[in-house]
CSV table of C-alpha atoms in Angstrom, one decimal:
chain,number,residue,atom,x,y,z
A,1,UNK,CA,-0.2,7.4,-4.7
A,2,UNK,CA,-0.6,9.5,-7.8
A,3,UNK,CA,-0.3,8.1,-11.3
A,4,UNK,CA,2.8,10.0,-12.4
A,5,UNK,CA,5.8,7.7,-13.0
A,6,UNK,CA,8.2,10.3,-13.9
A,7,UNK,CA,9.6,10.9,-10.4
A,8,UNK,CA,11.0,7.4,-10.5
A,9,UNK,CA,13.4,8.5,-13.3
A,10,UNK,CA,14.8,11.5,-11.5
A,11,UNK,CA,18.3,11.1,-10.2
A,12,UNK,CA,18.4,12.6,-6.8
A,13,UNK,CA,20.8,12.2,-3.9
A,14,UNK,CA,20.1,9.1,-1.8
A,15,UNK,CA,19.4,9.9,1.8
A,16,UNK,CA,19.4,6.9,4.0
A,17,UNK,CA,17.6,7.5,7.2
A,18,UNK,CA,18.2,4.0,8.5
A,19,UNK,CA,20.7,3.6,11.3
A,20,UNK,CA,23.3,0.9,11.8
A,21,UNK,CA,22.6,-1.4,8.9
A,22,UNK,CA,24.8,-4.5,8.9
A,23,UNK,CA,26.6,-6.8,6.6
A,24,UNK,CA,24.8,-9.0,4.1
A,25,UNK,CA,26.0,-12.6,3.9
A,26,UNK,CA,24.9,-15.7,2.1
A,27,UNK,CA,22.6,-18.2,3.7
A,28,UNK,CA,25.4,-20.4,4.7
A,29,UNK,CA,26.9,-17.8,7.0
A,30,UNK,CA,25.7,-17.6,10.6
A,31,UNK,CA,23.9,-14.4,11.7
A,32,UNK,CA,26.0,-12.7,14.3
A,33,UNK,CA,24.9,-9.0,14.4
A,34,UNK,CA,21.5,-8.5,12.8
A,35,UNK,CA,19.5,-5.7,14.3
A,36,UNK,CA,19.3,-2.4,12.6
A,37,UNK,CA,19.6,-0.7,15.9
A,38,UNK,CA,22.4,-2.9,17.3
A,39,UNK,CA,20.3,-4.2,20.2
A,40,UNK,CA,20.0,-7.8,19.2
A,41,UNK,CA,22.4,-10.6,18.4
A,42,UNK,CA,21.9,-14.0,16.8
A,43,UNK,CA,24.4,-16.9,16.9
A,44,UNK,CA,24.6,-19.6,14.2
A,45,UNK,CA,21.3,-18.9,12.5
A,46,UNK,CA,21.0,-20.0,8.8
A,47,UNK,CA,19.0,-17.8,6.4
A,48,UNK,CA,16.0,-19.3,4.7
A,49,UNK,CA,16.1,-19.7,0.9
A,50,UNK,CA,16.4,-16.4,-0.9
A,51,UNK,CA,17.3,-14.4,2.2
A,52,UNK,CA,20.5,-12.6,3.3
A,53,UNK,CA,21.6,-10.1,5.8
A,54,UNK,CA,21.7,-6.5,4.7
A,55,UNK,CA,25.0,-4.7,4.4
A,56,UNK,CA,25.0,-0.9,4.2
A,57,UNK,CA,28.1,-0.9,2.0
A,58,UNK,CA,27.1,-3.8,-0.3
A,59,UNK,CA,25.8,-1.4,-3.0
A,60,UNK,CA,26.1,-3.1,-6.4
A,61,UNK,CA,28.8,-5.5,-5.3
A,62,UNK,CA,26.3,-8.4,-5.3
A,63,UNK,CA,23.0,-9.4,-6.8
A,64,UNK,CA,20.1,-8.4,-4.5
A,65,UNK,CA,18.4,-11.1,-2.4
A,66,UNK,CA,14.7,-11.6,-2.6
A,67,UNK,CA,14.6,-11.0,1.2
A,68,UNK,CA,16.9,-8.5,2.9
A,69,UNK,CA,17.1,-9.1,6.7
A,70,UNK,CA,17.8,-6.3,9.1
A,71,UNK,CA,16.4,-7.8,12.3
A,72,UNK,CA,15.8,-11.2,13.7
A,73,UNK,CA,12.0,-10.7,13.8
A,74,UNK,CA,11.9,-10.7,10.0
A,75,UNK,CA,12.8,-14.4,10.1
A,76,UNK,CA,9.4,-14.9,11.8
A,77,UNK,CA,7.8,-13.1,9.0
A,78,UNK,CA,9.6,-15.2,6.4
A,79,UNK,CA,9.3,-18.6,8.0
A,80,UNK,CA,11.4,-21.5,6.8
A,81,UNK,CA,10.3,-21.4,3.2
A,82,UNK,CA,9.5,-17.9,1.9
A,83,UNK,CA,8.8,-17.8,-1.8
A,84,UNK,CA,8.8,-14.8,-4.1
A,85,UNK,CA,7.3,-15.6,-7.5
A,86,UNK,CA,6.5,-13.7,-10.7
A,87,UNK,CA,2.9,-14.3,-11.8
A,88,UNK,CA,2.4,-12.2,-14.9
A,89,UNK,CA,3.2,-9.0,-16.7
A,90,UNK,CA,0.4,-6.4,-16.3
A,91,UNK,CA,0.2,-2.6,-15.7
A,92,UNK,CA,-1.2,-3.4,-12.2
A,93,UNK,CA,-1.0,-0.4,-9.9
A,94,UNK,CA,-3.4,0.5,-7.1
A,95,UNK,CA,-6.2,-1.3,-5.3
A,96,UNK,CA,-5.0,-4.8,-4.4
A,97,UNK,CA,-8.2,-6.4,-3.0
A,98,UNK,CA,-8.8,-10.1,-2.3
A,99,UNK,CA,-12.3,-11.3,-3.1
A,100,UNK,CA,-12.6,-14.7,-1.5
A,101,UNK,CA,-16.0,-15.6,-3.0
A,102,UNK,CA,-14.4,-16.2,-6.4
A,103,UNK,CA,-10.7,-16.4,-5.4
A,104,UNK,CA,-10.0,-13.2,-7.3
A,105,UNK,CA,-7.7,-10.2,-6.8
A,106,UNK,CA,-8.9,-6.8,-7.9
A,107,UNK,CA,-6.7,-3.8,-8.9
A,108,UNK,CA,-6.9,-0.6,-10.9
A,109,UNK,CA,-4.9,-0.3,-14.1
A,110,UNK,CA,-4.4,1.9,-17.2
A,111,UNK,CA,-5.0,-1.2,-19.3
A,112,UNK,CA,-5.3,-0.2,-22.9
A,113,UNK,CA,-5.9,3.3,-21.8
A,114,UNK,CA,-3.4,5.5,-23.7
A,115,UNK,CA,-6.1,8.1,-24.4
A,116,UNK,CA,-7.8,10.6,-22.1
A,117,UNK,CA,-10.6,11.0,-21.3
A,118,UNK,CA,-12.1,8.1,-23.2
A,119,UNK,CA,-10.2,5.3,-21.5
A,120,UNK,CA,-8.6,6.7,-18.3
A,121,UNK,CA,-8.2,3.8,-15.9
A,122,UNK,CA,-9.9,0.4,-15.8
A,123,UNK,CA,-10.9,-1.9,-13.0
A,124,UNK,CA,-9.2,-5.3,-13.5
A,125,UNK,CA,-9.1,-8.6,-11.8
A,126,UNK,CA,-6.8,-11.6,-11.6
A,127,UNK,CA,-7.8,-15.2,-11.0
A,128,UNK,CA,-5.7,-16.5,-8.0
A,129,UNK,CA,-6.2,-20.0,-9.4
A,130,UNK,CA,-5.1,-19.5,-13.0
A,131,UNK,CA,-3.3,-16.2,-12.9
A,132,UNK,CA,-5.4,-14.9,-15.8
A,133,UNK,CA,-5.9,-11.1,-15.8
A,134,UNK,CA,-9.2,-9.8,-17.2
A,135,UNK,CA,-11.1,-6.5,-17.7
A,136,UNK,CA,-14.0,-5.7,-15.3
A,137,UNK,CA,-15.2,-2.2,-16.0
A,138,UNK,CA,-14.1,1.4,-16.9
A,139,UNK,CA,-13.8,3.9,-14.1
A,140,UNK,CA,-13.3,7.5,-13.4
A,141,UNK,CA,-9.6,7.2,-12.5
A,142,UNK,CA,-10.0,4.4,-9.8
A,143,UNK,CA,-7.2,4.2,-7.3
A,144,UNK,CA,-7.3,2.5,-3.9
A,145,UNK,CA,-9.9,-0.2,-3.0
A,146,UNK,CA,-11.0,-2.5,-0.2
A,147,UNK,CA,-13.9,-4.7,0.7
A,148,UNK,CA,-16.5,-3.7,3.2
A,149,UNK,CA,-17.8,-6.1,5.8
A,150,UNK,CA,-20.5,-7.5,3.6
A,151,UNK,CA,-18.1,-8.2,0.7
A,152,UNK,CA,-18.8,-5.2,-1.5
A,153,UNK,CA,-15.9,-3.5,-3.3
A,154,UNK,CA,-15.2,0.0,-2.0
A,155,UNK,CA,-13.4,2.1,-4.6
A,156,UNK,CA,-11.7,5.5,-4.6
A,157,UNK,CA,-12.7,7.2,-7.8
A,158,UNK,CA,-10.4,10.2,-8.3
A,159,UNK,CA,-12.6,11.8,-10.8
A,160,UNK,CA,-11.7,13.2,-14.2
A,161,UNK,CA,-11.7,16.9,-15.3
A,162,UNK,CA,-15.3,18.1,-14.6
A,163,UNK,CA,-16.3,14.8,-13.1
A,164,UNK,CA,-16.2,14.8,-9.3
A,165,UNK,CA,-14.2,12.3,-7.3
A,166,UNK,CA,-16.2,10.0,-5.2
A,167,UNK,CA,-16.3,6.8,-3.1
A,168,UNK,CA,-18.4,4.0,-4.5
A,169,UNK,CA,-19.5,0.5,-3.6
A,170,UNK,CA,-19.7,-2.3,-6.2
A,171,UNK,CA,-21.5,-5.6,-5.7
A,172,UNK,CA,-19.0,-8.0,-7.4
A,173,UNK,CA,-21.7,-10.6,-8.0
A,174,UNK,CA,-24.3,-8.3,-9.7
A,175,UNK,CA,-21.9,-5.4,-10.5
A,176,UNK,CA,-24.6,-3.0,-9.2
A,177,UNK,CA,-22.9,0.1,-7.8
A,178,UNK,CA,-23.8,3.1,-5.7
A,179,UNK,CA,-22.0,6.3,-4.7
A,180,UNK,CA,-21.2,6.5,-0.9
A,181,UNK,CA,-19.8,10.0,-0.8
A,182,UNK,CA,-18.8,12.7,-3.4
A,183,UNK,CA,-18.3,15.9,-1.3
A,184,UNK,CA,-17.3,17.4,2.0
A,185,UNK,CA,-19.6,20.2,3.1
A,186,UNK,CA,-20.6,20.7,-0.6
A,187,UNK,CA,-17.0,20.9,-1.8
A,188,UNK,CA,-15.6,18.4,-4.2
A,189,UNK,CA,-12.9,16.1,-3.1
A,190,UNK,CA,-9.4,16.5,-4.5
A,191,UNK,CA,-8.7,13.0,-5.8
A,192,UNK,CA,-9.6,10.2,-3.3
A,193,UNK,CA,-6.6,7.9,-3.1
A,194,UNK,CA,-6.8,5.0,-0.7
A,195,UNK,CA,-9.5,3.5,1.6
A,196,UNK,CA,-10.0,1.2,4.5
A,197,UNK,CA,-13.2,-0.1,6.2
A,198,UNK,CA,-13.4,-0.4,10.0
A,199,UNK,CA,-15.3,-3.1,11.9
A,200,UNK,CA,-18.3,-0.8,12.4
A,201,UNK,CA,-18.4,-0.5,8.6
A,202,UNK,CA,-17.4,3.1,8.5
A,203,UNK,CA,-15.2,4.1,5.6
A,204,UNK,CA,-11.9,6.0,6.0
A,205,UNK,CA,-10.0,7.4,3.0
A,206,UNK,CA,-7.2,9.8,2.0
A,207,UNK,CA,-7.6,12.7,-0.4
A,208,UNK,CA,-4.4,14.2,-1.7
A,209,UNK,CA,-4.2,16.6,-4.6
A,210,UNK,CA,-2.5,14.3,-7.1
A,211,UNK,CA,-5.4,14.9,-9.6
A,212,UNK,CA,-4.6,18.6,-9.5
A,213,UNK,CA,-0.8,18.1,-9.8
A,214,UNK,CA,-1.2,15.6,-12.6
A,215,UNK,CA,-3.6,17.9,-14.4
A,216,UNK,CA,-6.6,15.6,-14.8
A,217,UNK,CA,-8.6,17.5,-12.2
A,218,UNK,CA,-9.5,21.2,-11.8
A,219,UNK,CA,-8.3,23.4,-8.9
A,220,UNK,CA,-9.0,22.1,-5.4
A,221,UNK,CA,-12.2,23.4,-3.9
A,222,UNK,CA,-11.1,22.3,-0.4
A,223,UNK,CA,-7.6,23.8,-0.6
A,224,UNK,CA,-5.9,21.2,1.6
A,225,UNK,CA,-5.2,17.4,1.7
A,226,UNK,CA,-7.2,15.7,4.3
A,227,UNK,CA,-8.3,12.3,5.6
A,228,UNK,CA,-12.1,11.6,5.8
A,229,UNK,CA,-14.5,9.2,7.6
A,230,UNK,CA,-17.8,8.2,6.1
A,231,UNK,CA,-20.3,6.9,8.6
A,232,UNK,CA,-22.8,4.1,7.8
A,233,UNK,CA,-25.4,6.8,7.3
A,234,UNK,CA,-23.3,8.7,4.8
A,235,UNK,CA,-22.0,11.6,6.9
A,236,UNK,CA,-18.6,12.7,5.8
A,237,UNK,CA,-16.2,14.1,8.5
A,238,UNK,CA,-12.6,15.4,8.1
A,239,UNK,CA,-10.6,13.5,10.7
A,240,UNK,CA,-7.1,14.6,9.9
A,241,UNK,CA,-5.2,17.3,7.9
A,242,UNK,CA,-1.7,18.8,7.9
A,243,UNK,CA,-0.5,16.2,5.3
A,244,UNK,CA,1.5,17.0,2.2
A,245,UNK,CA,0.1,13.9,0.3
A,246,UNK,CA,-1.9,11.5,2.5
A,247,UNK,CA,-1.9,8.1,0.8
A,248,UNK,CA,-2.2,4.6,2.1
A,249,UNK,CA,-3.9,3.8,5.4
A,250,UNK,CA,-4.5,0.8,7.6
A,251,UNK,CA,-5.8,0.1,11.1
A,252,UNK,CA,-3.9,-1.9,13.7
A,253,UNK,CA,-5.4,-5.3,14.5
A,254,UNK,CA,-7.3,-3.9,17.5
A,255,UNK,CA,-8.3,-0.7,15.6
A,256,UNK,CA,-6.8,1.4,18.3
A,257,UNK,CA,-4.2,2.9,15.9
A,258,UNK,CA,-4.5,4.2,12.3
A,259,UNK,CA,-1.4,4.3,10.1
A,260,UNK,CA,-1.3,6.8,7.2
A,261,UNK,CA,1.5,7.2,4.8
A,262,UNK,CA,2.6,10.6,3.5
A,263,UNK,CA,4.1,10.5,0.0
A,264,UNK,CA,5.0,14.2,-0.1
A,265,UNK,CA,8.3,13.7,-1.8
A,266,UNK,CA,6.4,12.6,-4.9
A,267,UNK,CA,5.0,16.0,-5.9
A,268,UNK,CA,2.9,14.6,-8.7
A,269,UNK,CA,4.2,16.8,-11.5
A,270,UNK,CA,7.1,14.6,-12.4
A,271,UNK,CA,9.5,16.1,-9.8
A,272,UNK,CA,10.8,15.0,-6.4
A,273,UNK,CA,11.0,17.3,-3.3
A,274,UNK,CA,13.3,15.9,-0.7
A,275,UNK,CA,12.2,18.5,1.8
A,276,UNK,CA,8.7,16.9,1.9
A,277,UNK,CA,7.6,13.9,4.0
A,278,UNK,CA,8.2,10.2,3.1
A,279,UNK,CA,6.8,8.9,6.3
A,280,UNK,CA,4.3,6.6,8.0
A,281,UNK,CA,2.3,8.5,10.5
A,282,UNK,CA,0.3,6.9,13.3
A,283,UNK,CA,-2.8,8.2,15.2
A,284,UNK,CA,-4.6,7.0,18.2
A,285,UNK,CA,-8.2,6.1,17.3
A,286,UNK,CA,-10.9,7.2,19.8
A,287,UNK,CA,-14.2,6.2,18.4
A,288,UNK,CA,-14.8,8.4,15.4
A,289,UNK,CA,-11.8,10.7,15.9
A,290,UNK,CA,-8.0,10.6,15.6
A,291,UNK,CA,-5.5,12.1,18.1
A,292,UNK,CA,-1.8,12.1,19.1
A,293,UNK,CA,-0.3,12.1,15.7
A,294,UNK,CA,3.3,11.1,15.5
A,295,UNK,CA,5.8,9.7,13.0
A,296,UNK,CA,5.9,5.9,13.1
A,297,UNK,CA,8.8,5.6,10.6
A,298,UNK,CA,10.6,7.5,7.9
A,299,UNK,CA,11.0,5.4,4.8
A,300,UNK,CA,13.9,5.4,2.4
A,301,UNK,CA,15.3,3.0,-0.2
A,302,UNK,CA,17.9,0.6,1.2
A,303,UNK,CA,20.7,1.2,-1.3
A,304,UNK,CA,21.8,3.3,-4.3
A,305,UNK,CA,20.2,1.1,-6.9
A,306,UNK,CA,17.2,3.4,-7.3
A,307,UNK,CA,17.2,7.1,-8.2
A,308,UNK,CA,14.7,8.4,-5.6
A,309,UNK,CA,14.7,8.5,-1.8
A,310,UNK,CA,11.6,6.3,-1.6
A,311,UNK,CA,7.9,6.8,-1.3
A,312,UNK,CA,5.8,4.7,1.1
A,313,UNK,CA,2.6,4.0,-0.7
A,314,UNK,CA,0.2,1.1,0.1
A,315,UNK,CA,0.2,-0.1,3.7
A,316,UNK,CA,-1.1,-3.3,5.5
A,317,UNK,CA,-0.7,-4.9,8.9
A,318,UNK,CA,-0.6,-8.5,10.2
A,319,UNK,CA,-2.1,-10.0,13.3
A,320,UNK,CA,1.1,-9.4,15.3
A,321,UNK,CA,0.8,-5.6,14.6
A,322,UNK,CA,3.7,-5.5,12.1
A,323,UNK,CA,3.4,-2.9,9.4
A,324,UNK,CA,4.0,-3.5,5.7
A,325,UNK,CA,4.5,-0.6,3.2
A,326,UNK,CA,5.1,-0.6,-0.5
A,327,UNK,CA,8.2,1.4,-1.4
A,328,UNK,CA,10.3,1.8,-4.6
A,329,UNK,CA,12.6,-1.0,-3.5
A,330,UNK,CA,9.9,-3.4,-2.4
A,331,UNK,CA,7.8,-4.1,0.6
A,332,UNK,CA,9.4,-2.8,3.8
A,333,UNK,CA,8.3,-4.5,7.0
A,334,UNK,CA,8.3,-2.8,10.4
A,335,UNK,CA,7.8,-3.9,13.9
A,336,UNK,CA,4.9,-2.5,15.9
A,337,UNK,CA,7.4,-0.1,17.4
A,338,UNK,CA,8.5,1.2,14.1
A,339,UNK,CA,11.8,-0.7,13.7
A,340,UNK,CA,12.7,-1.7,10.1
A,341,UNK,CA,12.8,-5.5,10.1
A,342,UNK,CA,13.5,-6.3,6.5
A,343,UNK,CA,12.7,-5.9,2.8
A,344,UNK,CA,10.8,-8.0,0.3
A,345,UNK,CA,12.5,-6.9,-2.9
A,346,UNK,CA,10.1,-6.1,-5.7
A,347,UNK,CA,11.4,-3.0,-7.5
A,348,UNK,CA,8.8,-0.3,-8.0
A,349,UNK,CA,6.3,-1.8,-5.6
A,350,UNK,CA,3.1,0.3,-5.3
A,351,UNK,CA,0.6,-1.7,-3.4
A,352,UNK,CA,0.1,-5.1,-1.9
A,353,UNK,CA,-2.7,-7.3,-0.5
A,354,UNK,CA,-2.9,-10.6,1.4
A,355,UNK,CA,-4.9,-13.5,-0.1
A,356,UNK,CA,-5.8,-17.1,0.5
A,357,UNK,CA,-7.6,-19.1,3.2
A,358,UNK,CA,-4.8,-18.3,5.7
A,359,UNK,CA,-4.3,-14.8,4.5
A,360,UNK,CA,-0.5,-15.5,4.4
A,361,UNK,CA,0.2,-15.0,0.7
A,362,UNK,CA,1.0,-11.5,-0.4
A,363,UNK,CA,0.3,-10.2,-3.9
A,364,UNK,CA,2.5,-7.2,-4.9
A,365,UNK,CA,1.8,-4.9,-7.8
A,366,UNK,CA,4.1,-2.4,-9.5
A,367,UNK,CA,3.8,-0.6,-12.8
A,368,UNK,CA,4.5,-3.6,-14.9
A,369,UNK,CA,4.0,-6.9,-13.2
A,370,UNK,CA,2.3,-8.9,-10.4
A,371,UNK,CA,4.3,-11.0,-7.9
A,372,UNK,CA,3.3,-13.4,-5.2
A,373,UNK,CA,5.1,-13.9,-1.9
A,374,UNK,CA,4.4,-16.8,0.5
A,375,UNK,CA,5.0,-15.7,4.1
A,376,UNK,CA,4.6,-17.0,7.6
A,377,UNK,CA,2.1,-14.4,8.8
A,378,UNK,CA,-1.6,-13.7,8.8
A,379,UNK,CA,-3.0,-10.4,7.6
A,380,UNK,CA,-5.2,-8.3,9.9
A,381,UNK,CA,-8.1,-6.1,8.9
A,382,UNK,CA,-9.6,-8.3,6.1
A,383,UNK,CA,-12.8,-8.8,8.1
A,384,UNK,CA,-15.0,-10.2,5.3
A,385,UNK,CA,-12.3,-12.7,4.2
A,386,UNK,CA,-11.7,-13.7,7.8
A,387,UNK,CA,-15.4,-14.3,8.5
A,388,UNK,CA,-16.0,-16.2,5.2
A,389,UNK,CA,-13.0,-18.6,5.7
A,390,UNK,CA,-13.9,-19.1,9.4
A,391,UNK,CA,-17.5,-20.0,8.4
A,392,UNK,CA,-16.2,-22.4,5.7
């Protein structure tokens, strides 16, 4: 999403769009009525450590659990021993890319960057072995990132003032870089935000106008916020428009669906607009085109402990087709049909990425810290990591 933090501080009415949320109990109490939609029941099931059943009226009457359970399927995600751990303090924001060659996690950060335009945003990395965070390189307002299928880092560079936004690739061994795309039909992008790579090595990215709203970019040349596809030959095609603020995106495991978040409620100028979208949209993927757009889920914070309605940002999927999105109250997890299953509570979550040989450990970034979550799932879409670990 955009770099403005001010919207998080605005006190706006909480609008819960979730239906039929049930009582939160301790792990010693059996689950009896768990589903958010009231269509499932569980008898005498103990919660794993750190988990509890959500109660719509709990509010501030209890300390939040690490894992809030709304549906039985969330217990499959958590497994018997889920573990949420603080790793380190760091202004870690967007990106969230696992580089298996060196067991590193890359992210974008305004590390030591209080001045513009000299030090806008830096590319950083964290060792997954030691937890040490270190500087990699300066950028032109880097935001979302991913790996392509050969292991190169693909970065959304939003651009800065007169400098165009662009998509670049970086070889993380040699640090050689190249620009993949910097315009659509000769027009400069708004501020490329997040990116994903398909199995055919095509690049798909979102381009909201956060750079314009946050005043580090000039007026939009395109005049609307679109989603683009870059072919392996470098051809740039607009594949979807009609968004307020297209943001995170992820393919389903079979690549027949593309999920795209719309963070329209976060205007980008420090204000919140509750009339704008806070949704996950889903499209059918037909070769190089998208069709049949519909709302997969509307996303809101689960209680009154946060001042805003919620903004779904980064998004990932697992091999079972479940969808994970970073929201202000943490990582919300949805079934393949769009039912909210549960919450991994990391306040202010912006993005996340799966790491490790089994791709079952999630790294979560917010504006101030990095957390780790051990889960009972396997991430989908990390094709380079999957191929490398399979080969090993």
